[in-house]
Amino acid sequence: MSASSLKATLHAASRCAVVMALPGFSWTIFLLLCTLEQLGALAIHMEAGRPGLEQSGDSMLLAGGRVKRGWVWNQFFVVEEYTGTEPLYVGKIHSDSDEGDGSIKYTISGEGAGTIFLIDEVTGDIHATERLDREQKTFYTLRAQARDRQTNQLLEPESEFIIKVQDINDSEPRFLEGPYIGSVAELSPIGTSVMKVMASDADDPTYGSSARVVYSVLEGEQHFTVDGKTGVIRTAVANLDRETQDRYEVVIQATDMAGQLGGLSGSTTVTIVITDVNDNPPRFPQKMYQFSVVETALVGSAIGRVKAEDSDVGENTDMTYQIKDEDGVQMFKVTTDSNTQEAIITVQKPLDYEAKTVHTVVVEALNKFVDPRFVDLGTFRDQTIVRVSVLDVDEPPEFQPPSDLMEVQEDAYVGSVVGVVTALDPDAANNPVRYAIDRNTDLERIFDIDANTGAVVTGKVLDRETAGWHNITVLAMEADNHSQVSRASLRIRILDVNDNPPELATPYEAAVCEDAKPGQLIQTISVVDRDEPQSGHRFYFTLAPEATNNHHFSLLDIQDNTAAVHTQRVGFNRQEQDVYFLPILVVDSGPPALSSTGTLTIRVCSCDSTGAIQSCNSTAYVMSAALSPGALIALLVCILILIVLVLLILTLKRHHKSHLTSEEDEDMRDNVIKYNDEGGGEQDTEAYDMSALRSLYDFSELKGSDGGGGPGDGGMTSNLPSELHALPQWFQNPDLDFSMFRGYISRKVDQADEDLSVPPYDSFQTYAFEGSDSPIPSLSSINTWSTSSEQDFSYLSSWGPRFRQLAALYAGHKGEEESEES
């Protein structure tokens, strides 16, 4: 170290110590000042391997003449990535109050104190014990203390200082924004900017050249260059062709230390895509294409497709096609398929093999979007020839000429020729043609056609007034191949002839007042005629010959196809004649002239002073005049209301009747009267026990004069014994046959089971087992007091076949009793 450098360093340290001793001075400002003044001595300080220890004098004179002791140390730096085995000396802190006797104890605190940085308590020397990395942490902030070793009291105020980590070139440049993909249009001029790359260096950009990066091309320098300072990649040639190579992989290198020897470097790969420009014209792979199509192909049918190839991509391959020759333009049409960029050739006019068998079409393809920069490369279009062969097919006949209107008079005779249709076979064979009428269009067969000549003739009498037009379809077919059929619509107009006489427009009826005056207009009449002459209608009116002696009314022809009827006398009398009939003769203009006679009915009516009709003899006329539309509507509404009321009453009655019927139809089968006890009369409705049918019956005899006749006494007592006989109680006889009863009950049970319209019941009852028209009113033994031994049942045999079984039962029982008594 030179004497001048050492002197400068000591002088800077002394000034720092003096400034630190100022009361209230900021330690941050102090460090900054120290750093600025020691920059000159920093390089020498680093070359020495460790910072020099400096001390100030015993005191420094301040502006106020007062001397104060203070801290003394240099600015601290430590080199990163130290690889030595011994702790790295950082620097020394020292107080000017330290006399070197070891009475002062130095300590540090803060970032890394006691771990990374250690201090000698006696000398104040600071050492770094760990390897530091400036890219992780650039500086450490610590605080220094000087204490009395005996009392541990602070001798100096606590001071903050910074240890900066000195950078070395230990980080290579890195491309952090990759991967890089750029693009440039083909055929771009030299120097065209493609993209920019940027590398980052973690070293300190403010110290040395460790972070100064320069760029260069490692691979791809034949086609691209890079700016060493900015990293902008540019084209190095002007003939980049996408069709030859559509992408390039360029390796860019970034080197620090401004590219000097020993600098670190990093690289990245940049993908550069060559974009397309329209620099290639379309080209047809073939100079001629051949297609074939049948002559019956419909207009718009596709014949084939051709395509011009283009080496470009995207919209630069969009094509438009057109036909260049006149013949092709008339017969064919070309369109572009937007998806495949193919030319679609279609039929524009009907083809005819007999007229032309081969068509030659020139098709031209050109790019839709042309770049004017490359026009000098050549024309961006190409042409090819398309040969279209027309194939012959068996075609149906063609109508010549295609006239579809014929006319015929309505009075034409049956078989009259209306017109002639002509059809020819367009094929080279020219086969004969046959004609027919589609009968679906002429169901009444009004017309016929000659199969060989095509002459259309009338088949029935025509009437224009019934049908003025007829639309029929004529068929033409080859004589030997009826499947080849052509159709033509034919309209036939029926021309009018004067064959209908004129008639009065309506059955006219007029009214005349009794006090009418001569010359008064009664009625204006007009006529109708079903004919339609070309020159229009002209009608003439006159009174019929049978009305020549008429002196009551006159007829005036107004010359506009109407006539007026006027009175000819003064006043009319309804009592004498209330109706007049006036015959009128109407004649048309022909030819030939036709006429008809119509009658005008004139009624005589009474009128008021203003001429308004009051009444006529016609009831209908009076009613129509007296009954207004409003009155008719009111009458209809009243009738409608009456009808609604009647329907409502009928509905209510039907509902009430059905309700009563449902109540009457209530099932009473669960109320059965037992006949083997007296019971409580008609109110006794105890449920009937079915087991009683199988039990023994004991009918006790009932004596008395009023007992058993019942309501049928009057008519039946003459045929019965005079005394009343009581039915005895029954005891079951094993010899008696009850199968008839069991069968009857079984049938009734089956009928009840099959009847699904009623709910099931727990008991079953049958009524009227006696049948209808029983000659005996009642067989009840309720009022019988006699026993069975006192009764004679032989009279039961005289009751007829209905009681034959009953007589057999009682007769058998009687016999048993007699045998027991004997």
Short mmCIF file of C-alpha atoms in Angstrom, two decimals, residues 336-710:
data_model
loop_
_atom_site.label_atom_id
_atom_site.label_comp_id
_atom_site.label_asym_id
_atom_site.label_seq_id
_atom_site.Cartn_x
_atom_site.Cartn_y
_atom_site.Cartn_z
CA THR A 336 -66.37 -22.92 -56.08
CA ASP A 337 -66.73 -25.23 -53.11
CA SER A 338 -65.70 -23.00 -50.21
CA ASN A 339 -64.57 -25.98 -48.11
CA THR A 340 -62.42 -27.84 -50.63
CA GLN A 341 -61.68 -24.99 -53.09
CA GLU A 342 -62.79 -27.25 -55.93
CA ALA A 343 -64.53 -26.14 -59.11
CA ILE A 344 -67.98 -27.74 -59.46
CA ILE A 345 -69.18 -27.93 -63.06
CA THR A 346 -72.98 -28.09 -63.43
CA VAL A 347 -75.47 -28.17 -66.29
CA GLN A 348 -76.89 -24.74 -67.12
CA LYS A 349 -79.02 -25.63 -70.16
CA PRO A 350 -80.66 -28.92 -71.20
CA LEU A 351 -78.31 -31.16 -73.13
CA ASP A 352 -79.17 -32.87 -76.41
CA TYR A 353 -77.17 -35.79 -77.68
CA GLU A 354 -78.68 -35.47 -81.12
CA ALA A 355 -77.59 -31.83 -81.34
CA LYS A 356 -74.04 -32.13 -79.90
CA THR A 357 -72.25 -35.11 -78.43
CA VAL A 358 -69.13 -33.43 -76.98
CA HIS A 359 -68.66 -30.05 -75.33
CA THR A 360 -65.21 -28.55 -74.73
CA VAL A 361 -65.04 -26.14 -71.81
CA VAL A 362 -62.08 -23.97 -70.77
CA VAL A 363 -61.95 -23.50 -67.00
CA GLU A 364 -59.70 -20.87 -65.46
CA ALA A 365 -58.59 -20.74 -61.82
CA LEU A 366 -57.28 -17.60 -60.14
CA ASN A 367 -56.46 -16.59 -56.59
CA LYS A 368 -59.10 -14.59 -54.80
CA PHE A 369 -56.55 -12.50 -52.85
CA VAL A 370 -53.52 -11.32 -54.83
CA ASP A 371 -50.56 -9.61 -53.11
CA PRO A 372 -49.43 -6.73 -55.31
CA ARG A 373 -45.85 -7.11 -54.02
CA PHE A 374 -45.48 -10.35 -55.90
CA VAL A 375 -47.22 -9.52 -59.16
CA ASP A 376 -43.87 -9.48 -60.90
CA LEU A 377 -43.45 -13.16 -60.07
CA GLY A 378 -45.97 -14.01 -62.81
CA THR A 379 -49.67 -14.29 -63.47
CA PHE A 380 -51.64 -15.79 -60.58
CA ARG A 381 -54.05 -17.86 -62.72
CA ASP A 382 -54.10 -21.09 -64.69
CA GLN A 383 -56.38 -22.78 -67.25
CA THR A 384 -57.39 -26.31 -68.09
CA ILE A 385 -59.67 -27.96 -70.66
CA VAL A 386 -62.72 -29.97 -69.62
CA ARG A 387 -64.30 -32.30 -72.20
CA VAL A 388 -67.93 -33.20 -71.46
CA SER A 389 -69.32 -36.17 -73.39
CA VAL A 390 -73.12 -36.31 -73.71
CA LEU A 391 -74.54 -39.83 -73.46
CA ASP A 392 -77.58 -40.82 -75.50
CA VAL A 393 -80.69 -42.08 -73.70
CA ASP A 394 -84.10 -43.11 -74.92
CA GLU A 395 -86.10 -39.92 -74.47
CA PRO A 396 -89.87 -39.51 -74.51
CA PRO A 397 -91.50 -37.69 -77.43
CA GLU A 398 -91.51 -33.91 -77.46
CA PHE A 399 -94.56 -31.84 -78.36
CA GLN A 400 -94.10 -29.52 -81.36
CA PRO A 401 -94.97 -26.67 -81.14
CA PRO A 402 -95.84 -26.26 -77.46
CA SER A 403 -99.22 -24.54 -78.03
CA ASP A 404 -101.68 -25.21 -75.22
CA LEU A 405 -104.85 -23.36 -76.34
CA MET A 406 -107.64 -24.59 -78.62
CA GLU A 407 -111.13 -23.20 -79.34
CA VAL A 408 -114.38 -24.83 -80.45
CA GLN A 409 -117.96 -23.63 -80.92
CA GLU A 410 -120.40 -24.93 -78.34
CA ASP A 411 -122.80 -26.07 -81.07
CA ALA A 412 -120.12 -28.23 -82.74
CA TYR A 413 -121.30 -31.70 -83.65
CA VAL A 414 -119.95 -34.73 -81.81
CA GLY A 415 -116.76 -35.80 -83.58
CA SER A 416 -115.82 -32.29 -84.71
CA VAL A 417 -112.07 -31.65 -84.77
CA VAL A 418 -110.98 -29.20 -82.10
CA GLY A 419 -107.29 -29.14 -82.98
CA VAL A 420 -104.24 -31.30 -83.60
CA VAL A 421 -101.29 -31.89 -81.30
CA THR A 422 -97.94 -33.04 -82.65
CA ALA A 423 -95.08 -34.80 -80.86
CA LEU A 424 -91.85 -36.18 -82.27
CA ASP A 425 -89.32 -38.69 -80.97
CA PRO A 426 -86.11 -36.69 -80.39
CA ASP A 427 -83.91 -39.80 -80.61
CA ALA A 428 -82.08 -40.72 -83.75
CA ALA A 429 -84.35 -43.70 -84.24
CA ASN A 430 -87.36 -41.35 -84.61
CA ASN A 431 -89.87 -43.98 -83.48
CA PRO A 432 -93.56 -43.41 -84.28
CA VAL A 433 -95.62 -41.67 -81.61
CA ARG A 434 -99.02 -42.58 -80.21
CA TYR A 435 -101.42 -40.18 -78.44
CA ALA A 436 -103.93 -40.51 -75.62
CA ILE A 437 -105.88 -38.36 -73.17
CA ASP A 438 -105.31 -38.68 -69.44
CA ARG A 439 -108.84 -39.61 -68.38
CA ASN A 440 -108.22 -38.31 -64.87
CA THR A 441 -108.43 -34.87 -66.45
CA ASP A 442 -111.47 -35.74 -68.60
CA LEU A 443 -113.65 -38.00 -66.50
CA GLU A 444 -116.80 -37.32 -68.56
CA ARG A 445 -114.98 -38.16 -71.81
CA ILE A 446 -116.05 -34.94 -73.46
CA PHE A 447 -113.07 -35.14 -75.83
CA ASP A 448 -111.27 -37.89 -77.71
CA ILE A 449 -107.95 -37.97 -79.57
CA ASP A 450 -106.82 -39.91 -82.59
CA ALA A 451 -104.01 -42.18 -81.39
CA ASN A 452 -102.06 -41.88 -84.65
CA THR A 453 -102.62 -38.29 -85.81
CA GLY A 454 -103.12 -36.49 -82.49
CA ALA A 455 -106.39 -34.88 -83.64
CA VAL A 456 -108.52 -33.81 -80.68
CA VAL A 457 -112.26 -34.23 -81.37
CA THR A 458 -115.44 -33.69 -79.38
CA GLY A 459 -116.88 -36.76 -77.74
CA LYS A 460 -120.09 -35.22 -76.36
CA VAL A 461 -122.35 -32.23 -76.97
CA LEU A 462 -120.77 -29.08 -75.57
CA ASP A 463 -122.46 -26.39 -73.52
CA ARG A 464 -120.56 -23.21 -72.79
CA GLU A 465 -123.04 -22.20 -70.10
CA THR A 466 -122.26 -25.42 -68.21
CA ALA A 467 -118.46 -25.39 -68.69
CA GLY A 468 -116.77 -22.64 -70.65
CA TRP A 469 -113.23 -24.06 -70.28
CA HIS A 470 -111.82 -27.55 -70.30
CA ASN A 471 -108.29 -28.46 -69.15
CA ILE A 472 -107.09 -31.83 -70.30
CA THR A 473 -103.72 -33.57 -70.37
CA VAL A 474 -102.54 -35.16 -73.62
CA LEU A 475 -100.09 -38.07 -73.48
CA ALA A 476 -97.53 -38.81 -76.19
CA MET A 477 -95.58 -42.08 -76.12
CA GLU A 478 -93.41 -44.16 -78.35
CA ALA A 479 -95.33 -46.80 -80.22
CA ASP A 480 -93.04 -49.62 -79.12
CA ASN A 481 -92.17 -48.30 -75.64
CA HIS A 482 -95.07 -46.92 -73.69
CA SER A 483 -92.86 -46.19 -70.69
CA GLN A 484 -91.47 -43.17 -72.55
CA VAL A 485 -94.38 -40.80 -72.01
CA SER A 486 -94.59 -37.04 -72.34
CA ARG A 487 -97.42 -34.92 -71.02
CA ALA A 488 -98.81 -31.66 -72.29
CA SER A 489 -101.56 -29.56 -70.74
CA LEU A 490 -104.20 -28.46 -73.22
CA ARG A 491 -106.75 -25.71 -72.59
CA ILE A 492 -109.91 -25.79 -74.68
CA ARG A 493 -112.17 -22.73 -74.69
CA ILE A 494 -115.80 -23.23 -75.67
CA LEU A 495 -116.95 -20.37 -77.89
CA ASP A 496 -120.43 -19.04 -77.26
CA VAL A 497 -123.39 -19.22 -79.64
CA ASN A 498 -126.77 -17.60 -79.00
CA ASP A 499 -128.70 -20.60 -77.75
CA ASN A 500 -130.32 -19.19 -74.59
CA PRO A 501 -133.23 -16.72 -74.67
CA PRO A 502 -133.24 -13.70 -72.35
CA GLU A 503 -135.30 -13.93 -69.16
CA LEU A 504 -136.56 -11.51 -66.57
CA ALA A 505 -133.94 -11.04 -63.87
CA THR A 506 -136.41 -11.97 -61.12
CA PRO A 507 -140.12 -12.82 -60.81
CA TYR A 508 -141.07 -9.18 -60.54
CA GLU A 509 -143.99 -8.12 -58.31
CA ALA A 510 -145.13 -4.48 -58.15
CA ALA A 511 -147.78 -2.54 -56.21
CA VAL A 512 -149.98 0.31 -57.38
CA CYS A 513 -152.05 2.61 -55.23
CA GLU A 514 -155.79 2.78 -55.76
CA ASP A 515 -155.53 6.51 -56.36
CA ALA A 516 -152.61 6.22 -58.83
CA LYS A 517 -152.49 8.76 -61.64
CA PRO A 518 -151.76 8.07 -65.33
CA GLY A 519 -148.05 7.91 -66.26
CA GLN A 520 -146.90 6.94 -62.76
CA LEU A 521 -143.78 4.66 -62.72
CA ILE A 522 -144.61 1.33 -61.17
CA GLN A 523 -141.59 -0.92 -61.87
CA THR A 524 -138.27 -0.96 -63.75
CA ILE A 525 -137.41 -4.36 -65.12
CA SER A 526 -134.17 -5.91 -66.41
CA VAL A 527 -133.30 -9.23 -67.98
CA VAL A 528 -130.50 -11.77 -67.89
CA ASP A 529 -129.05 -13.91 -70.66
CA ARG A 530 -126.73 -16.88 -70.10
CA ASP A 531 -125.07 -16.24 -73.41
CA GLU A 532 -122.08 -13.94 -73.74
CA PRO A 533 -121.90 -12.44 -77.24
CA GLN A 534 -118.60 -10.83 -78.15
CA SER A 535 -120.30 -7.53 -79.01
CA GLY A 536 -122.25 -7.47 -75.76
CA HIS A 537 -125.94 -7.81 -74.94
CA ARG A 538 -128.74 -5.77 -76.52
CA PHE A 539 -132.33 -6.50 -75.42
CA TYR A 540 -135.67 -5.26 -76.75
CA PHE A 541 -138.87 -5.01 -74.63
CA THR A 542 -142.50 -5.04 -75.73
CA LEU A 543 -145.84 -6.21 -74.39
CA ALA A 544 -146.73 -9.73 -75.35
CA PRO A 545 -149.44 -10.14 -78.03
CA GLU A 546 -151.93 -11.37 -75.45
CA ALA A 547 -151.65 -8.00 -73.69
CA THR A 548 -152.63 -5.90 -76.73
CA ASN A 549 -156.03 -5.09 -75.20
CA ASN A 550 -154.43 -3.88 -71.98
CA HIS A 551 -155.52 -0.32 -71.15
CA HIS A 552 -154.22 -0.19 -67.61
CA PHE A 553 -150.42 -0.19 -68.01
CA SER A 554 -147.81 0.75 -70.61
CA LEU A 555 -144.24 -0.51 -71.21
CA LEU A 556 -141.39 1.80 -72.22
CA ASP A 557 -138.03 0.45 -73.56
CA ILE A 558 -135.33 2.71 -72.08
CA GLN A 559 -132.70 1.48 -74.61
CA ASP A 560 -130.20 0.45 -71.91
CA ASN A 561 -131.36 -3.16 -71.56
CA THR A 562 -134.06 -2.08 -69.09
CA ALA A 563 -137.73 -1.14 -69.43
CA ALA A 564 -140.20 0.87 -67.32
CA VAL A 565 -143.86 0.06 -66.55
CA HIS A 566 -146.26 3.04 -66.09
CA THR A 567 -149.97 3.38 -65.28
CA GLN A 568 -152.36 4.31 -68.09
CA ARG A 569 -155.58 5.05 -66.24
CA VAL A 570 -156.80 7.09 -63.31
CA GLY A 571 -157.26 5.09 -60.10
CA PHE A 572 -157.81 1.40 -59.40
CA ASN A 573 -160.40 -0.40 -57.30
CA ARG A 574 -159.38 -3.38 -55.20
CA GLN A 575 -162.95 -4.53 -54.93
CA GLU A 576 -163.20 -4.92 -58.69
CA GLN A 577 -159.69 -6.40 -59.28
CA ASP A 578 -156.82 -6.60 -56.83
CA VAL A 579 -154.17 -8.27 -59.04
CA TYR A 580 -153.05 -7.63 -62.64
CA PHE A 581 -150.72 -9.85 -64.67
CA LEU A 582 -148.78 -8.07 -67.38
CA PRO A 583 -146.97 -10.34 -69.94
CA ILE A 584 -143.73 -8.82 -71.30
CA LEU A 585 -141.86 -10.07 -74.38
CA VAL A 586 -138.02 -9.78 -74.31
CA VAL A 587 -135.90 -10.32 -77.46
CA ASP A 588 -132.09 -10.42 -77.70
CA SER A 589 -129.92 -9.28 -80.58
CA GLY A 590 -128.96 -12.80 -81.80
CA PRO A 591 -127.95 -14.18 -84.13
CA PRO A 592 -130.30 -15.86 -84.20
CA ALA A 593 -132.60 -13.62 -82.18
CA LEU A 594 -134.25 -15.46 -79.27
CA SER A 595 -137.09 -14.28 -77.10
CA SER A 596 -139.05 -15.19 -73.99
CA THR A 597 -142.14 -13.93 -72.21
CA GLY A 598 -142.14 -12.99 -68.53
CA THR A 599 -145.04 -11.92 -66.34
CA LEU A 600 -145.11 -8.88 -64.08
CA THR A 601 -147.51 -9.26 -61.13
CA ILE A 602 -149.11 -5.95 -60.09
CA ARG A 603 -151.14 -5.74 -56.86
CA VAL A 604 -153.60 -2.97 -56.05
CA CYS A 605 -153.04 -1.57 -52.54
CA SER A 606 -154.44 1.16 -50.35
CA CYS A 607 -152.04 4.05 -49.71
CA ASP A 608 -151.99 7.09 -47.46
CA SER A 609 -151.83 10.66 -48.64
CA THR A 610 -148.04 10.47 -49.13
CA GLY A 611 -148.26 7.41 -51.36
CA ALA A 612 -147.00 4.92 -48.77
CA ILE A 613 -148.65 1.53 -49.06
CA GLN A 614 -150.92 0.66 -46.14
CA SER A 615 -152.35 -2.73 -47.01
CA CYS A 616 -152.72 -5.15 -49.88
CA ASN A 617 -154.71 -8.32 -50.26
CA SER A 618 -151.51 -10.38 -49.93
CA THR A 619 -151.06 -11.55 -46.34
CA ALA A 620 -147.38 -12.10 -46.89
CA TYR A 621 -146.99 -8.58 -48.18
CA VAL A 622 -148.80 -7.08 -45.18
CA MET A 623 -146.80 -9.14 -42.75
CA SER A 624 -143.50 -8.25 -44.32
CA ALA A 625 -144.39 -4.58 -44.31
CA ALA A 626 -145.79 -4.51 -40.76
CA LEU A 627 -143.26 -6.70 -38.93
CA SER A 628 -139.94 -4.97 -38.46
CA PRO A 629 -136.59 -6.83 -38.02
CA GLY A 630 -136.47 -5.80 -34.37
CA ALA A 631 -139.85 -7.37 -33.69
CA LEU A 632 -138.77 -10.58 -35.38
CA ILE A 633 -135.65 -10.76 -33.18
CA ALA A 634 -137.71 -10.18 -30.01
CA LEU A 635 -140.14 -12.92 -31.03
CA LEU A 636 -137.32 -15.39 -31.61
CA VAL A 637 -135.76 -14.57 -28.23
CA CYS A 638 -139.09 -15.23 -26.46
CA ILE A 639 -139.49 -18.56 -28.21
CA LEU A 640 -135.94 -19.53 -27.24
CA ILE A 641 -136.57 -18.69 -23.57
CA LEU A 642 -139.74 -20.83 -23.54
CA ILE A 643 -137.86 -23.79 -24.99
CA VAL A 644 -135.13 -23.46 -22.32
CA LEU A 645 -137.75 -23.37 -19.54
CA VAL A 646 -139.50 -26.50 -20.86
CA LEU A 647 -136.21 -28.38 -21.05
CA LEU A 648 -135.32 -27.32 -17.51
CA ILE A 649 -138.67 -28.54 -16.13
CA LEU A 650 -138.33 -31.89 -17.88
CA THR A 651 -134.82 -32.32 -16.51
CA LEU A 652 -135.95 -31.61 -12.94
CA LYS A 653 -138.85 -34.06 -13.26
CA ARG A 654 -136.59 -36.78 -14.57
CA HIS A 655 -134.11 -36.18 -11.75
CA HIS A 656 -136.90 -36.33 -9.14
CA LYS A 657 -138.34 -39.52 -10.67
CA SER A 658 -134.95 -41.23 -10.69
CA HIS A 659 -134.48 -40.27 -7.03
CA LEU A 660 -137.83 -41.82 -6.08
CA THR A 661 -137.08 -44.91 -8.13
CA SER A 662 -133.77 -45.39 -6.36
CA GLU A 663 -135.51 -45.18 -3.01
CA GLU A 664 -138.21 -47.64 -4.09
CA ASP A 665 -135.61 -50.03 -5.42
CA GLU A 666 -133.90 -50.23 -2.06
CA ASP A 667 -133.06 -53.81 -1.32
CA MET A 668 -135.22 -55.21 1.51
CA ARG A 669 -133.91 -58.73 1.41
CA ASP A 670 -132.50 -58.45 4.89
CA ASN A 671 -136.05 -58.13 6.42
CA VAL A 672 -137.78 -61.52 6.52
CA ILE A 673 -140.96 -62.38 8.44
CA LYS A 674 -141.00 -65.67 10.32
CA TYR A 675 -144.24 -67.52 9.92
CA ASN A 676 -143.75 -70.04 12.77
CA ASP A 677 -144.49 -67.54 15.54
CA GLU A 678 -146.93 -64.77 16.19
CA GLY A 679 -144.34 -62.01 16.17
CA GLY A 680 -145.06 -58.36 16.72
CA GLY A 681 -147.04 -57.62 13.60
CA GLU A 682 -145.86 -55.78 10.55
CA GLN A 683 -143.23 -53.86 12.51
CA ASP A 684 -141.36 -57.03 13.42
CA THR A 685 -138.28 -56.99 11.15
CA GLU A 686 -136.00 -59.35 12.98
CA ALA A 687 -133.52 -60.99 10.67
CA TYR A 688 -134.64 -64.32 9.25
CA ASP A 689 -132.77 -67.39 10.46
CA MET A 690 -131.78 -69.59 7.54
CA SER A 691 -131.54 -72.60 9.81
CA ALA A 692 -135.31 -72.50 10.14
CA LEU A 693 -135.54 -74.03 6.69
CA ARG A 694 -133.97 -77.15 8.06
CA SER A 695 -135.86 -77.25 11.39
CA LEU A 696 -139.10 -79.00 12.24
CA TYR A 697 -142.26 -76.95 11.85
CA ASP A 698 -145.08 -77.19 14.35
CA PHE A 699 -148.17 -75.40 13.12
CA SER A 700 -150.85 -75.34 15.79
CA GLU A 701 -154.41 -75.28 14.66
CA LEU A 702 -156.23 -72.01 14.86
CA LYS A 703 -159.96 -72.00 15.32
CA GLY A 704 -162.30 -69.10 14.91
CA SER A 705 -164.71 -67.62 12.47
CA ASP A 706 -162.54 -64.63 11.51
CA GLY A 707 -159.25 -66.30 11.26
CA GLY A 708 -157.95 -67.32 7.93
CA GLY A 709 -159.78 -65.84 5.00
CA GLY A 710 -157.71 -62.80 4.54
#
